[in-house]
mmCIF file of C-alpha atoms in Angstrom:
data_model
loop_
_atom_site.group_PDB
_atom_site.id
_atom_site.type_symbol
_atom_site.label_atom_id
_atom_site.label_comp_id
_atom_site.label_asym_id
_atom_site.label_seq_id
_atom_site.Cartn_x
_atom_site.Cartn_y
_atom_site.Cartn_z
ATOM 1 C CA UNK A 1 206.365 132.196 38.122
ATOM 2 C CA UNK A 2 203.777 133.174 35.678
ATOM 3 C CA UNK A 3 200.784 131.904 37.874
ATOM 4 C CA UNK A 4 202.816 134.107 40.902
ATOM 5 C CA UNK A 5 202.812 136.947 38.903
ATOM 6 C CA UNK A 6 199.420 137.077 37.662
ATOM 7 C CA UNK A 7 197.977 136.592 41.357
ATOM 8 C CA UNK A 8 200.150 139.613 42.039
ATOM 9 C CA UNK A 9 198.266 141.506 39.452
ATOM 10 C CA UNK A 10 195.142 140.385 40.336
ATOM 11 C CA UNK A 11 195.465 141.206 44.217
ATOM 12 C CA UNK A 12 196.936 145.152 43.164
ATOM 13 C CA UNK A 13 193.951 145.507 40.550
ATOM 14 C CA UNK A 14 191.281 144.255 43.237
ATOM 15 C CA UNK A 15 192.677 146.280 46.371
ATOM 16 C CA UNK A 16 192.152 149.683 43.869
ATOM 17 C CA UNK A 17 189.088 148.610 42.263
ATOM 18 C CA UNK A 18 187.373 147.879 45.841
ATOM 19 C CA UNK A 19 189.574 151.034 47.463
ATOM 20 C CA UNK A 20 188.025 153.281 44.651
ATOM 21 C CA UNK A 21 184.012 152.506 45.364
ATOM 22 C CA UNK A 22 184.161 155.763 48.138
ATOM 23 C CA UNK A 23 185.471 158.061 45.470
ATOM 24 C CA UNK A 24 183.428 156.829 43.058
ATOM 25 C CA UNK A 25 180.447 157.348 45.398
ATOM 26 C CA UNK A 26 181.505 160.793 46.183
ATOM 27 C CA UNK A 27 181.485 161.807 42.927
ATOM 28 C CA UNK A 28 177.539 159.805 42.162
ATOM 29 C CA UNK A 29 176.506 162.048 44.471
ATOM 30 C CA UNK A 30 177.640 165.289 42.833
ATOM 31 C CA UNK A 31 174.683 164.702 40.082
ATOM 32 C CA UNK A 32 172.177 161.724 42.084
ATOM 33 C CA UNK A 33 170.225 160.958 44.961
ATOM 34 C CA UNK A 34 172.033 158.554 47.305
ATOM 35 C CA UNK A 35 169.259 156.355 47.149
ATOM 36 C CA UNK A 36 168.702 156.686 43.305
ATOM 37 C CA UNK A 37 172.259 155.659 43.059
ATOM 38 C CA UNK A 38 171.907 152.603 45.021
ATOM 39 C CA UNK A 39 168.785 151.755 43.059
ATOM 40 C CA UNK A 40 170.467 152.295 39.481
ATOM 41 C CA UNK A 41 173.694 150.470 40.422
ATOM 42 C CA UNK A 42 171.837 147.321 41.643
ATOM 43 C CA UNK A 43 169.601 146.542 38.924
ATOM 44 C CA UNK A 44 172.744 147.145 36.399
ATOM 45 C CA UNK A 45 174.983 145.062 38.174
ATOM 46 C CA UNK A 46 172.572 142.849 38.718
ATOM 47 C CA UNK A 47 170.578 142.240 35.868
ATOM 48 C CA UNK A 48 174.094 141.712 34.122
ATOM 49 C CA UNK A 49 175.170 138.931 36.720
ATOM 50 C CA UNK A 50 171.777 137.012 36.184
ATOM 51 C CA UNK A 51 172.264 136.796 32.622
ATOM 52 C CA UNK A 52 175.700 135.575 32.479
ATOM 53 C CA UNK A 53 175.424 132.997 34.960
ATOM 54 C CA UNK A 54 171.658 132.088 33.675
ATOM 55 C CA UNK A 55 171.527 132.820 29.958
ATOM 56 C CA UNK A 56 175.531 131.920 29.627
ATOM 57 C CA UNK A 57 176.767 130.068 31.888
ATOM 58 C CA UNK A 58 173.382 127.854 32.013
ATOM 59 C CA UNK A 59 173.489 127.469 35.790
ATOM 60 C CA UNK A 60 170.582 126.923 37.536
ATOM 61 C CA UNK A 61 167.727 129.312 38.957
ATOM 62 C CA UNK A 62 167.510 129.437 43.017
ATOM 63 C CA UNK A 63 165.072 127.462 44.191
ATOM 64 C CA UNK A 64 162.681 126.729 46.898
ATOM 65 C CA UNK A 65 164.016 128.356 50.478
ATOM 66 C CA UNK A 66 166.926 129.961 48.755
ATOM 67 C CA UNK A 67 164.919 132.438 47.437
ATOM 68 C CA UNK A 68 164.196 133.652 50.993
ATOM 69 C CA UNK A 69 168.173 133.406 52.085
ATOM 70 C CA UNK A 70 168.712 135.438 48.407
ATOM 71 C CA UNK A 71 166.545 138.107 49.563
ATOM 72 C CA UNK A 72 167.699 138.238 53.377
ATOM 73 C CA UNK A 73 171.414 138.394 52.055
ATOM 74 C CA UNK A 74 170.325 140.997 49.766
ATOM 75 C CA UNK A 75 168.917 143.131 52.777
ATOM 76 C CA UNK A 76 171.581 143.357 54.738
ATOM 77 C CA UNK A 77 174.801 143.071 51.598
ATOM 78 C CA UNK A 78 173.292 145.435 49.431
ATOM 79 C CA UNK A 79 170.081 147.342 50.977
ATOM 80 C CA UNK A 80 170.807 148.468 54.613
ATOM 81 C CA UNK A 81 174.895 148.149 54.042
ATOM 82 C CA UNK A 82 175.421 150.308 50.937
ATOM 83 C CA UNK A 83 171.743 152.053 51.606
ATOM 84 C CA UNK A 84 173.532 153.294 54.971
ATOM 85 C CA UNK A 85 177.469 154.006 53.008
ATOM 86 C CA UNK A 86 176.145 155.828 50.215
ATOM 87 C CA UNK A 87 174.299 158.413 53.131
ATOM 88 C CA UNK A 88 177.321 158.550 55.314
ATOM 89 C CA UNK A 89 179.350 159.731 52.227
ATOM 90 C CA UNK A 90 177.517 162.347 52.261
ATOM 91 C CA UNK A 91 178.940 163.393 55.502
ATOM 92 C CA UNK A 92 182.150 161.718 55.383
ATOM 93 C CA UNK A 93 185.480 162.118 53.318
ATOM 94 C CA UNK A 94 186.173 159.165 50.257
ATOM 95 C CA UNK A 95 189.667 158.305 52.474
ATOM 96 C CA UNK A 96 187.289 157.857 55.494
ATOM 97 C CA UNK A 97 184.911 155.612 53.961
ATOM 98 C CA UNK A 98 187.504 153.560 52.479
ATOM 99 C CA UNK A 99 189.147 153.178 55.796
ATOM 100 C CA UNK A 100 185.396 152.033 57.441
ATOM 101 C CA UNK A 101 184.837 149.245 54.919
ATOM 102 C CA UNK A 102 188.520 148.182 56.068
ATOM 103 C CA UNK A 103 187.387 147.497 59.765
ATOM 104 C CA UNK A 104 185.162 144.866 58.410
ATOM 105 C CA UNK A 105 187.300 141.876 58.771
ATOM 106 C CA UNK A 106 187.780 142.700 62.769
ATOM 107 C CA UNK A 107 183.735 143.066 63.029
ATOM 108 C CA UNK A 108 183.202 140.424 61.266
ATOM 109 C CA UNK A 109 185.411 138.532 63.803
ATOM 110 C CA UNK A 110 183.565 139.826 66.200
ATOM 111 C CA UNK A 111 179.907 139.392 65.525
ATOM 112 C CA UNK A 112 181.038 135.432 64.659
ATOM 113 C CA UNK A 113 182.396 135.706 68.497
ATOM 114 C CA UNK A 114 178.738 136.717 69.543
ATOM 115 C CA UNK A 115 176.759 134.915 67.564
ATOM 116 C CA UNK A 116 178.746 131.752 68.110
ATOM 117 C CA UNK A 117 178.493 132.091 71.806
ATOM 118 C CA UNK A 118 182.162 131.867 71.920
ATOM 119 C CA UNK A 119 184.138 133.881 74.268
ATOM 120 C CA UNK A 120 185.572 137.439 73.469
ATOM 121 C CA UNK A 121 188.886 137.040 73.188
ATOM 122 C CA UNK A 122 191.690 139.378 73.770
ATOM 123 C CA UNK A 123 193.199 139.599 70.315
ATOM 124 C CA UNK A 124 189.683 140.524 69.169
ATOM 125 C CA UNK A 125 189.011 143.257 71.412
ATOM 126 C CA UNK A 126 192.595 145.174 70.719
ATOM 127 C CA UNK A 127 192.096 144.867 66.691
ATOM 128 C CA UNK A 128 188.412 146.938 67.092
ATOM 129 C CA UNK A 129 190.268 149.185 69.866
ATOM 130 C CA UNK A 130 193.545 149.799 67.161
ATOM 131 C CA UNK A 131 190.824 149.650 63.870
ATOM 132 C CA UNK A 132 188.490 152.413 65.698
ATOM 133 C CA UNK A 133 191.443 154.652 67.484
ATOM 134 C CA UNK A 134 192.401 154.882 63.407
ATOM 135 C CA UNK A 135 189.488 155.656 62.112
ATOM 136 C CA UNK A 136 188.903 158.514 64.989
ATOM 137 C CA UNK A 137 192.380 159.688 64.565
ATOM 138 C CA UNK A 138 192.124 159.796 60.763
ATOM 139 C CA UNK A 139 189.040 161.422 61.016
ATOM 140 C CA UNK A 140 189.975 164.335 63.222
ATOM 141 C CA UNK A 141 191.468 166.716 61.287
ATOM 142 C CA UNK A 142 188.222 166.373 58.657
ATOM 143 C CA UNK A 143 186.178 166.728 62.067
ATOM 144 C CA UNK A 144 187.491 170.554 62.941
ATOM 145 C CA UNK A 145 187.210 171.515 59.004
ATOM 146 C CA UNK A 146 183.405 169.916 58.431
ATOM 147 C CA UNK A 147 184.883 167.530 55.986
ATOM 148 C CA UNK A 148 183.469 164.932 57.984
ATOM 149 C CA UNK A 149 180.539 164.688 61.101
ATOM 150 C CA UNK A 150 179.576 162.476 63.897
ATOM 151 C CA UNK A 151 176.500 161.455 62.407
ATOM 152 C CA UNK A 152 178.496 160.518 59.009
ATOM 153 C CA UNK A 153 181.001 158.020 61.512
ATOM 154 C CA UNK A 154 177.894 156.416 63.007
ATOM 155 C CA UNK A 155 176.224 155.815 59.552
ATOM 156 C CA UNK A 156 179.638 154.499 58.136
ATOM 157 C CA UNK A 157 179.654 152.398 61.694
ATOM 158 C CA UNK A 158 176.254 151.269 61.311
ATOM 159 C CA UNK A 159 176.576 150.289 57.626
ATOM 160 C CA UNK A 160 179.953 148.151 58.209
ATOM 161 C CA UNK A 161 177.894 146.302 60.989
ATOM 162 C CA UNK A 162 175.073 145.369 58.697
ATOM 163 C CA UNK A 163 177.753 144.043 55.845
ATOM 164 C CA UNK A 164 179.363 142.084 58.714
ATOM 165 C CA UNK A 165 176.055 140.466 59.488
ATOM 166 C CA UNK A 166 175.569 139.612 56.165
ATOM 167 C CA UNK A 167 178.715 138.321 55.369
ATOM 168 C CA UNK A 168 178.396 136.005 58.796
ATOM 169 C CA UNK A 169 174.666 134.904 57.076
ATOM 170 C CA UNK A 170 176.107 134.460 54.212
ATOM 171 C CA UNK A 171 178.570 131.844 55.404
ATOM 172 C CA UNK A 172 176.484 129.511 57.632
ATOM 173 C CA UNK A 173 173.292 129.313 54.889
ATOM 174 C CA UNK A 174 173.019 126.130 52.980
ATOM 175 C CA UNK A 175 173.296 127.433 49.139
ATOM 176 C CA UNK A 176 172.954 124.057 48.141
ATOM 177 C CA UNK A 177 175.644 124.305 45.900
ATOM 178 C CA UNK A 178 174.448 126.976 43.879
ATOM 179 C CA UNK A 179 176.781 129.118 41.333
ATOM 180 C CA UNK A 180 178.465 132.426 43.276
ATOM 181 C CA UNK A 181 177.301 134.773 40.420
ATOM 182 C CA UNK A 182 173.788 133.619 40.584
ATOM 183 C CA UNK A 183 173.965 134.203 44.428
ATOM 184 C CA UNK A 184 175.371 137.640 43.820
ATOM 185 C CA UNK A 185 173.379 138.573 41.009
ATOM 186 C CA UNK A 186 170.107 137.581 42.642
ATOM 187 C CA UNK A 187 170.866 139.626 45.667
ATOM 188 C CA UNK A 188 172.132 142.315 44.200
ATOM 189 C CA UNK A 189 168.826 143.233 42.081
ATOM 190 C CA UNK A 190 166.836 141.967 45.362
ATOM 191 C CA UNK A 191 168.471 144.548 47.570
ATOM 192 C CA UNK A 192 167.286 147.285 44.661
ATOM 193 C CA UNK A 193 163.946 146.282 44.940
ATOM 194 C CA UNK A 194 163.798 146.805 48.931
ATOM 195 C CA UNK A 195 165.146 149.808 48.431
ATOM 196 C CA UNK A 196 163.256 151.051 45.342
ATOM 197 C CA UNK A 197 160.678 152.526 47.538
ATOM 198 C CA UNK A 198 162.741 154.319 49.541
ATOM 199 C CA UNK A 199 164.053 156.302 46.051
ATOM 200 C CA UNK A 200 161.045 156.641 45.063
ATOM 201 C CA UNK A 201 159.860 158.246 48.271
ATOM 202 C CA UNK A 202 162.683 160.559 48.597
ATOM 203 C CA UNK A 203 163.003 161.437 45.204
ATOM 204 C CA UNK A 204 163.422 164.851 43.951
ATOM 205 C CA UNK A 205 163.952 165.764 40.302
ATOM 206 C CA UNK A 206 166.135 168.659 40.932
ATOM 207 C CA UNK A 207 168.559 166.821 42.491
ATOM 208 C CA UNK A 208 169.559 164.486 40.364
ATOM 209 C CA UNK A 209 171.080 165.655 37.094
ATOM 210 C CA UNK A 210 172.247 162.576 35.155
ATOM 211 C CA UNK A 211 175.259 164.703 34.517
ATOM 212 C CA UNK A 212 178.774 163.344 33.838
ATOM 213 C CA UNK A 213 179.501 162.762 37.323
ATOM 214 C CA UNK A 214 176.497 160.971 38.275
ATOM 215 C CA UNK A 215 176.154 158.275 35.095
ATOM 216 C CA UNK A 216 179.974 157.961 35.857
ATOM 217 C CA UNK A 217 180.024 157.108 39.520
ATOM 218 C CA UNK A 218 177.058 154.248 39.076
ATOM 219 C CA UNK A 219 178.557 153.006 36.111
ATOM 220 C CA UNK A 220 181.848 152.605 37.744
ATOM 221 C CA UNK A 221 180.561 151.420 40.999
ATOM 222 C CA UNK A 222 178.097 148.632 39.472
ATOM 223 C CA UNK A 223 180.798 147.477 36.902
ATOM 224 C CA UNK A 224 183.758 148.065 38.239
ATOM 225 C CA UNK A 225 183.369 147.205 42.186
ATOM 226 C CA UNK A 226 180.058 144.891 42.182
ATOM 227 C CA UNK A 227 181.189 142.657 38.852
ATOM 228 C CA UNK A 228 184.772 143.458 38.464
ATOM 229 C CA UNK A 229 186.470 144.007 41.956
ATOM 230 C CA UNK A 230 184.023 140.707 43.400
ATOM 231 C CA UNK A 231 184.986 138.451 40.767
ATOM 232 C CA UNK A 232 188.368 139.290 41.317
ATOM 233 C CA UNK A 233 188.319 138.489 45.333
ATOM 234 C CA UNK A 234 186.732 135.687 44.512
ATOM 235 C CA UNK A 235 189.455 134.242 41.967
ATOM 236 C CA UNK A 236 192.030 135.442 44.884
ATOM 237 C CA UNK A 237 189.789 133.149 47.615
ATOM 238 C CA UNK A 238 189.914 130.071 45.301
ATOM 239 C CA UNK A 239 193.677 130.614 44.875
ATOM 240 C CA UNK A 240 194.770 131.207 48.719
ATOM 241 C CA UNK A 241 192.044 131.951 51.032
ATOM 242 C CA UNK A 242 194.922 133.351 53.667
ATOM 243 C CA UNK A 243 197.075 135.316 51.391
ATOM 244 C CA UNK A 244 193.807 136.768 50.245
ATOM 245 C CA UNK A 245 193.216 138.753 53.302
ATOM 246 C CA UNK A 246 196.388 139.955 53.488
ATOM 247 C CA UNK A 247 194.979 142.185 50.223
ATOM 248 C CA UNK A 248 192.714 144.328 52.548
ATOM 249 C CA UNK A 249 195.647 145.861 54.106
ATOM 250 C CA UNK A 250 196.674 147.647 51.042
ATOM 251 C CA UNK A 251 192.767 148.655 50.242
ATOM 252 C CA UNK A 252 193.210 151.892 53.367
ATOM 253 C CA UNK A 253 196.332 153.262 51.444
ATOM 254 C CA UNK A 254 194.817 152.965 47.721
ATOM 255 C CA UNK A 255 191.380 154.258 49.364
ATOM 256 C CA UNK A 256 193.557 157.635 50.343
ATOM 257 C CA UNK A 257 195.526 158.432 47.500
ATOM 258 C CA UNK A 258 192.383 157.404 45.118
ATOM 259 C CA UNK A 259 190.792 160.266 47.045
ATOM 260 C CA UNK A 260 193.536 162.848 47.125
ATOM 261 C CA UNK A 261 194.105 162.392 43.202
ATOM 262 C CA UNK A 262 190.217 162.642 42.463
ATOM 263 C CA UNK A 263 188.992 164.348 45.294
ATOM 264 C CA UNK A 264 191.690 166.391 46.770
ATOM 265 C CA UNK A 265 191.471 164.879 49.978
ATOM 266 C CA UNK A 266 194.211 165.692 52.396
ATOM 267 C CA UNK A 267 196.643 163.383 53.402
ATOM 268 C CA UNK A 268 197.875 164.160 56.546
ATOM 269 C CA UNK A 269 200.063 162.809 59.592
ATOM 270 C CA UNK A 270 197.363 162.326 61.230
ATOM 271 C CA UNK A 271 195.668 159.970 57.806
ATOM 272 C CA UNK A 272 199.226 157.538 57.906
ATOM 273 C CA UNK A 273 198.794 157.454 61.538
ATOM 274 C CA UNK A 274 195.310 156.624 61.165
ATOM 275 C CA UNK A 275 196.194 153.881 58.254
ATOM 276 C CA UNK A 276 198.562 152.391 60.550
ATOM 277 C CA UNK A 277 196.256 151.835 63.319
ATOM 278 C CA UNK A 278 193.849 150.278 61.133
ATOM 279 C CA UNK A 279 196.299 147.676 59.045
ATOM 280 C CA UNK A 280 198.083 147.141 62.544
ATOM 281 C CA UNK A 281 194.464 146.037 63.722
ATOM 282 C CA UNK A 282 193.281 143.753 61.039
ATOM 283 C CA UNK A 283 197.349 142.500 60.912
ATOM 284 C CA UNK A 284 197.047 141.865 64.573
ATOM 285 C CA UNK A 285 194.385 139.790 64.194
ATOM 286 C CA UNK A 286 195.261 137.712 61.188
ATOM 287 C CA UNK A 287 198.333 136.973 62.630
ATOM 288 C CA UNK A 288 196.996 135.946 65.771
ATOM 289 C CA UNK A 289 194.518 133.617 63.925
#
């Protein structure tokens, strides 16, 4: 019972840490640079990874071609995925984005499909019809008030594609056994450093603050969701891969009310319908797997 209970706790304390990332996001950007907030968040969360699994945990450096998968990983994870999500918050509500990174698991199923050469099945092709009808129908409302844009969707759509890619890349390289935080905490400072020009490019002094609001949201989003929330899903993989999932349904509902408490996001009928389309999706096709 005890063991039950603490995976329980786990699994609520992951789906609101990972549900939380838009909000905290939203908030970055109140005092930083999308970009500079990316930048900041990866070399924190990274350099701290590195030297717990090197100077702690004593496992051993990458080596050889791994270097190469580290840094291809960290292009698409961290550098074009969150590059792209930390611009479309800019245009998008924090319930929205929430709801975006939820539609993963059905693209991920999908780009496996095409990759794979496999053939699209049905099951596949209603969970993206029910996961995007959601997000569109969620979105609508914020549409007619300018809480949201077109362009901000096809970032958020664009970023969730590149994390899917990684994640597929992820799971067919050879890691040659190596530890999961030096894998994460290699690619998370290499992703900074493809996207430390870009910063630096774009950078303007006046716009970024290092107020309250901006130290807060990196803080939270490189210790909280890159070290805490990960480490968590991991522990919950290693326990029960297939109950795991199941944890991603509840991330869409925490994402919302994180927003309406912090942000004041609406929720409307039109956000639980939205919700619903989206869990009924990625439900649909769990169950069907």
């Amino acid at each position: 019972m005890g063991k039950r209970i603490l995976s329980l706790v786990i699994g609520l304390v992951f789906a609101i840490l990972w549900a939380s990332a838009s909000a905290a996001t939203k908030i970055g950007l109140r005092g930083a640079q999308p970009f500079v907030i990316c930048v900041v968040r990866f070399f924190l969360a990274g350099t701290i990874m590195v030297a717990v699994a090197q100077g702690i945990l004593r496992k051993r450096l990458p080596r050889g071609k791994e270097w190469g998968q580290l840094a291809l990983y960290g292009l698409l994870n961290n550098s074009v995925y969150l590059g792209l999500f930390v611009l479309a918050m800019q245009q998008v509500s924090p319930g929205l984005g929430t709801l975006g990174v939820a539609t993963s698991p059905v693209f991920i199923n999908l780009l496996t499909t095409v990759f794979l050469g496999r053939r699209l099945k049905l099951v596949t092709v209603v969970a993206l019809v029910l996961c995007m009808g959601g997000v569109v129908l969620a979105a609508w409302p914020l549409l007619r008030n300018s809480a949201a844009t077109p362009a901000g969707l096809l970032i958020l759509l664009a970023s969730m594609v590149s994390y899917s890619v990684g994640v597929f890349y992820f799971s067919r390289a050879d890691w040659g056994g190596m530890h999961l935080m030096t894998i994460n905490g290699w690619q998370v400072l290499m992703g900074g450093v493809f996207l430390l020009p870009l910063a630096v490019l774009f950078y303007k002094p006046e716009l970024n603050l290092w107020n309250r609001d901006a130290w807060g949201g990196i803080l939270w989003l490189a210790v909280m969701v890159s070290i805490g929330a990960v480490q968590l899903w991991l522990y919950l993989l290693r326990e029960d891969a297939a109950r795991a999932s199941f944890w991603l349904f509840l991330c869409p509902v925490a994402g919302f009310l994180i927003a309406n408490v912090v942000t004041g996001e609406p929720i409307t009928s039109y956000t639980v319908g939205g919700m619903a389309l989206v869990i009924g999706g990625i439900w649909w096709q769990n169950l069907k797997k």
